[in-house]
CSV table of C-alpha atoms and ligand atoms in Angstrom, one decimal:
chain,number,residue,atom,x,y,z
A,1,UNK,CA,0.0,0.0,0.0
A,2,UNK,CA,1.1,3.5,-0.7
A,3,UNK,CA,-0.3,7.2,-0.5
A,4,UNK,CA,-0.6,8.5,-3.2
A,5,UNK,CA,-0.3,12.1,-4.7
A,6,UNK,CA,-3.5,14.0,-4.5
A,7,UNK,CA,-4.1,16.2,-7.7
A,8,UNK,CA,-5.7,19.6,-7.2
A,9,UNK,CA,-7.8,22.2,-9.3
A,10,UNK,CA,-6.2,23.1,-12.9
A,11,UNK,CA,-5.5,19.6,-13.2
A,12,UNK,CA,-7.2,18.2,-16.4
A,13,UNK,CA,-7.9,14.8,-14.9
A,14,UNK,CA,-10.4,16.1,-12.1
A,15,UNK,CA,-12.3,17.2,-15.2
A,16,UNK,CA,-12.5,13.7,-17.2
A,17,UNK,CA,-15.8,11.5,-16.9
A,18,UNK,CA,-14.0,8.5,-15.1
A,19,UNK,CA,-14.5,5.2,-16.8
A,20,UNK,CA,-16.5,2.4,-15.5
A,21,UNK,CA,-14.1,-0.4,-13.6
A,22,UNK,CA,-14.5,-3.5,-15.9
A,23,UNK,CA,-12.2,-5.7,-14.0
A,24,UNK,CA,-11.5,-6.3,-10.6
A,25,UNK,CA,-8.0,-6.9,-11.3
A,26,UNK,CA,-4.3,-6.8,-8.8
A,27,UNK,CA,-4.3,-3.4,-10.1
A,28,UNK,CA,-7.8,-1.8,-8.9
A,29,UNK,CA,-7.6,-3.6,-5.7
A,30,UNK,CA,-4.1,-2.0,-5.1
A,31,UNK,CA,-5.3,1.5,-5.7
A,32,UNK,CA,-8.4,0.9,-3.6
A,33,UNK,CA,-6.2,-0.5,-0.4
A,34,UNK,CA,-3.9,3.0,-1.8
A,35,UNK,CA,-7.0,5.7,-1.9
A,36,UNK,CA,-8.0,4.1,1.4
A,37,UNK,CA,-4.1,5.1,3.2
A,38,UNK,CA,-4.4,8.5,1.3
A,39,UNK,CA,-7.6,8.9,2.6
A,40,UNK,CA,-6.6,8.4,6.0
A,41,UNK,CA,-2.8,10.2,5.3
A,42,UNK,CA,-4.9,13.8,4.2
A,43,UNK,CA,-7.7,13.3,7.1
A,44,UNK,CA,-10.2,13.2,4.3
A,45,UNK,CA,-13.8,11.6,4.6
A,46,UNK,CA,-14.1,11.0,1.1
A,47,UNK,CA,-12.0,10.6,-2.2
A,48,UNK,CA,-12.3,9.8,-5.7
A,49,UNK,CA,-9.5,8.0,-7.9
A,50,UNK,CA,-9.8,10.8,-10.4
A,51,UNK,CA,-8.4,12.9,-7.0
A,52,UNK,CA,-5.5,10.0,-6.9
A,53,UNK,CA,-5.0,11.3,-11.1
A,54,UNK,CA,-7.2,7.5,-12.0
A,55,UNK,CA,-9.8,8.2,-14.0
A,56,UNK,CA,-12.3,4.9,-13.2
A,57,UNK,CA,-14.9,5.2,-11.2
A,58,UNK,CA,-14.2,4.3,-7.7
A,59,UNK,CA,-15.1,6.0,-4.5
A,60,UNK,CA,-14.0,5.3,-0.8
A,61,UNK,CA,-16.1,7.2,1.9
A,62,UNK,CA,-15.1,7.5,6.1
A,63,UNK,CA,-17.0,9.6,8.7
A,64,UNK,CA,-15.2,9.3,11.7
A,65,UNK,CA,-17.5,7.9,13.9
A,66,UNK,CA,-20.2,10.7,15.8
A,67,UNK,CA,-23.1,9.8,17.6
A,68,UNK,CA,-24.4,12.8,15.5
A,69,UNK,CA,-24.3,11.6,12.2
A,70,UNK,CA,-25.7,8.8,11.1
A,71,UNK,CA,-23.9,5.8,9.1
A,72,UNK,CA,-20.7,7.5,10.3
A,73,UNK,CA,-18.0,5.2,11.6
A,74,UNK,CA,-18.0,2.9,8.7
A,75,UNK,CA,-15.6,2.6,5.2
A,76,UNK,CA,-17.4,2.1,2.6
A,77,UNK,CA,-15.9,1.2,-1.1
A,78,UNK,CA,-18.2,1.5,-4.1
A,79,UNK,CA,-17.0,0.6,-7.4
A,80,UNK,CA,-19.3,1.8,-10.6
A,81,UNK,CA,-21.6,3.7,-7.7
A,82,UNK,CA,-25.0,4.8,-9.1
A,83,UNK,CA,-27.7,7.3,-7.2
A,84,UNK,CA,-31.1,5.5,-8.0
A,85,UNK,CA,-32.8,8.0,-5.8
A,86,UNK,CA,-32.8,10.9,-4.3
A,87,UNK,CA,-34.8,12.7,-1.8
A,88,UNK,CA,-36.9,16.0,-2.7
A,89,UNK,CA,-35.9,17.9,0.7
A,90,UNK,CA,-32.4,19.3,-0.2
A,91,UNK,CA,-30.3,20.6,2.1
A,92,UNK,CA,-27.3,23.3,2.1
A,93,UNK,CA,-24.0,22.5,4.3
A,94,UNK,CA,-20.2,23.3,3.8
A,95,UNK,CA,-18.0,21.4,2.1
A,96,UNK,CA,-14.5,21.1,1.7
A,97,UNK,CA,-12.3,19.3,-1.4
A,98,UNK,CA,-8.4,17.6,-1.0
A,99,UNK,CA,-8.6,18.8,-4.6
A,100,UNK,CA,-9.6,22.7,-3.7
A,101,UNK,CA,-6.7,23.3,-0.9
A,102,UNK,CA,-7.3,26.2,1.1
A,103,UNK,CA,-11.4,26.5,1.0
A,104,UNK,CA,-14.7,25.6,2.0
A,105,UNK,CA,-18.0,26.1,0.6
A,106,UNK,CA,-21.9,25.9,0.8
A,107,UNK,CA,-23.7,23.5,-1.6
A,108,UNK,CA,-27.2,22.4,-1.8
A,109,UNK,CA,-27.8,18.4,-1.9
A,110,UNK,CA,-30.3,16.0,-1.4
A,111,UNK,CA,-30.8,14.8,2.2
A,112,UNK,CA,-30.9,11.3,1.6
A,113,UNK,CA,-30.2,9.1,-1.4
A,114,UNK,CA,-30.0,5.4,-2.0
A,115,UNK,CA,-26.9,4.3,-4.0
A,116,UNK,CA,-25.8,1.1,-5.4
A,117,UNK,CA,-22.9,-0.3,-6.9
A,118,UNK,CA,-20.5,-2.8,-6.1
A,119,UNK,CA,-18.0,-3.7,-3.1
A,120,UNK,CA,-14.4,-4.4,-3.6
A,121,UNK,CA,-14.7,-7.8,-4.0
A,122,UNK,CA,-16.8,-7.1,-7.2
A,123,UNK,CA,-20.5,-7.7,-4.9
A,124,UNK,CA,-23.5,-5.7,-5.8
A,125,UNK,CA,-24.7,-3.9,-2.5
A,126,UNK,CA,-27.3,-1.0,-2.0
A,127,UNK,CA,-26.9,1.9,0.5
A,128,UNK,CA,-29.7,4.1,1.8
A,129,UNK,CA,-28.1,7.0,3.3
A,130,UNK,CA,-28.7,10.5,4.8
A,131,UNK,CA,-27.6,13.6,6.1
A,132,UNK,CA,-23.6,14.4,5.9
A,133,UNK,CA,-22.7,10.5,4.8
A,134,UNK,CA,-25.3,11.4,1.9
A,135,UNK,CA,-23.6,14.1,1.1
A,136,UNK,CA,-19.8,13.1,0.7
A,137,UNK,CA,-21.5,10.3,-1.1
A,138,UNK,CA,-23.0,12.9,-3.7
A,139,UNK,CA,-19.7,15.1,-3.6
A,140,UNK,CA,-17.7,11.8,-4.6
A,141,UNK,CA,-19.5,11.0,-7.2
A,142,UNK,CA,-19.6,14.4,-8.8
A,143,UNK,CA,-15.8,13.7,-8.7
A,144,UNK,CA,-16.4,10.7,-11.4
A,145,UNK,CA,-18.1,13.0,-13.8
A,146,UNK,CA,-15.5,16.0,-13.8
A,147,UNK,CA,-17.6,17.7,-11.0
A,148,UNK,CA,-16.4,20.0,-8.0
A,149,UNK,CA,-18.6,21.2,-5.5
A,150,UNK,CA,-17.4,24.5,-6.2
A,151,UNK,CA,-19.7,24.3,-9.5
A,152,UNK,CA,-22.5,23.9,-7.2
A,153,UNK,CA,-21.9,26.6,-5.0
A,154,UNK,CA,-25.6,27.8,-3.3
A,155,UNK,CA,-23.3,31.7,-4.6
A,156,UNK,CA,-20.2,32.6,-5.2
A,157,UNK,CA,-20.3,34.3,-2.0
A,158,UNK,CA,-20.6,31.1,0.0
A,159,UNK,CA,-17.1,29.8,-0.7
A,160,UNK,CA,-14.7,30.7,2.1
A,161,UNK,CA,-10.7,30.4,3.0
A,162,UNK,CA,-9.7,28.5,5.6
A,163,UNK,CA,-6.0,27.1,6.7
A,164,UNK,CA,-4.7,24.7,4.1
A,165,UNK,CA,-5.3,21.0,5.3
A,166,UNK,CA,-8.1,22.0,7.4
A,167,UNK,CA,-11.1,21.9,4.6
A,168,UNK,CA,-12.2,18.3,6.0
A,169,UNK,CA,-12.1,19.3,9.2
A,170,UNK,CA,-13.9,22.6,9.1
A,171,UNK,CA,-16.9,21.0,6.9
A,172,UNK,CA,-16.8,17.5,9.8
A,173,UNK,CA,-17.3,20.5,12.1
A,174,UNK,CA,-19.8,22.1,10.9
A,175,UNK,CA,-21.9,19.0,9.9
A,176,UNK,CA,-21.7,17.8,13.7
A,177,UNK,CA,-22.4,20.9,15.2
A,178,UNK,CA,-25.8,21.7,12.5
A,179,UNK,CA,-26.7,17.8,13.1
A,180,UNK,CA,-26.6,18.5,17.4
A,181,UNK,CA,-28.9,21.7,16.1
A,182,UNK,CA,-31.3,19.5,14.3
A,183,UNK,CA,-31.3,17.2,17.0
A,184,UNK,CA,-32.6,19.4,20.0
B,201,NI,NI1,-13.6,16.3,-3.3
């Protein structure tokens, strides 16, 4: 296993619609164990291997686990993932990119959505997930069709610096701290 270089905006490949993984070959599952370490290296809860400069479609997604948000806690690994549905009732958080260093910003996304594709040993499995797990979900998959959330900024006003390296963390906290909000 390795980390691997994370590629950031300007770069052409975070612009390409990623190809569908046809086989599950020594290759994909070493850059799946690889976006997992990188994952975990950048303190990120989310990353695409277009981010890792693959285009196929492959998405690995970690909350850290909070009693506030729900499905945190858990990796998840979704080759070829699909969103078969989507809630009506949107809702607008921050979010922060390895691939925009340096900012986060407010984006408007379906609650909850169920997702399917298939597991890294090449098994079909469906998700049904909400809140801020629903949303990396959505942000990683813009990622596999040349997609940033900063092309879904609610306004161009709503995109904010923060320290380099601290995007994740600044968007984790916000999530926990509007999901204790909802909760009361
Ligand atoms: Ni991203």
């Amino acid at each position: 296993m390795a980390i691997r270089e994370v590629i950031t905006v300007g770069h052409p490949t975070l612009r390409q619609v990623a190809e569908p993984v046809k086989r599950l070959d020594a290759e994909v599952r070493t850059l799946i164990a690889d976006m997992v370490e990188t994952m975990h290296a950048y303190n990120g809860v989310g990353l695409a291997a277009v981010q890792v400069n693959v285009p196929l479609r492959i998405i690995v997604v970690e909350v850290p686990a909070s009693e506030e948000i729900p499905g945190s806690g858990q990796l998840y690994v979704m080759l070829n993932p699909v969103i078969v549905r989507r809630s009506r009732e949107k809702e607008a958080d921050m979010e922060g990119c390895l691939s925009v260093p340096g900012y986060i910003g407010e984006v408007e996304r379906a609650r909850r959505i169920i997702v399917r594709g298939l597991d890294e040993h090449g098994k079909r499995y469906e998700l049904d997930v909400e809140g801020y797990v629903a949303r990396v979900f959505q942000h990683e998959i813009d990622h596999l069709d040349g997609i940033l959330y900063t092309d879904r900024l609610t306004s161009l006003e709503k995109l904010y610096p923060v320290k380099q390296g601290d995007e994740e963390a600044a968007e984790l906290e916000h999530a926990q701290s509007g999901a204790a909000k909802n909760g009361q």
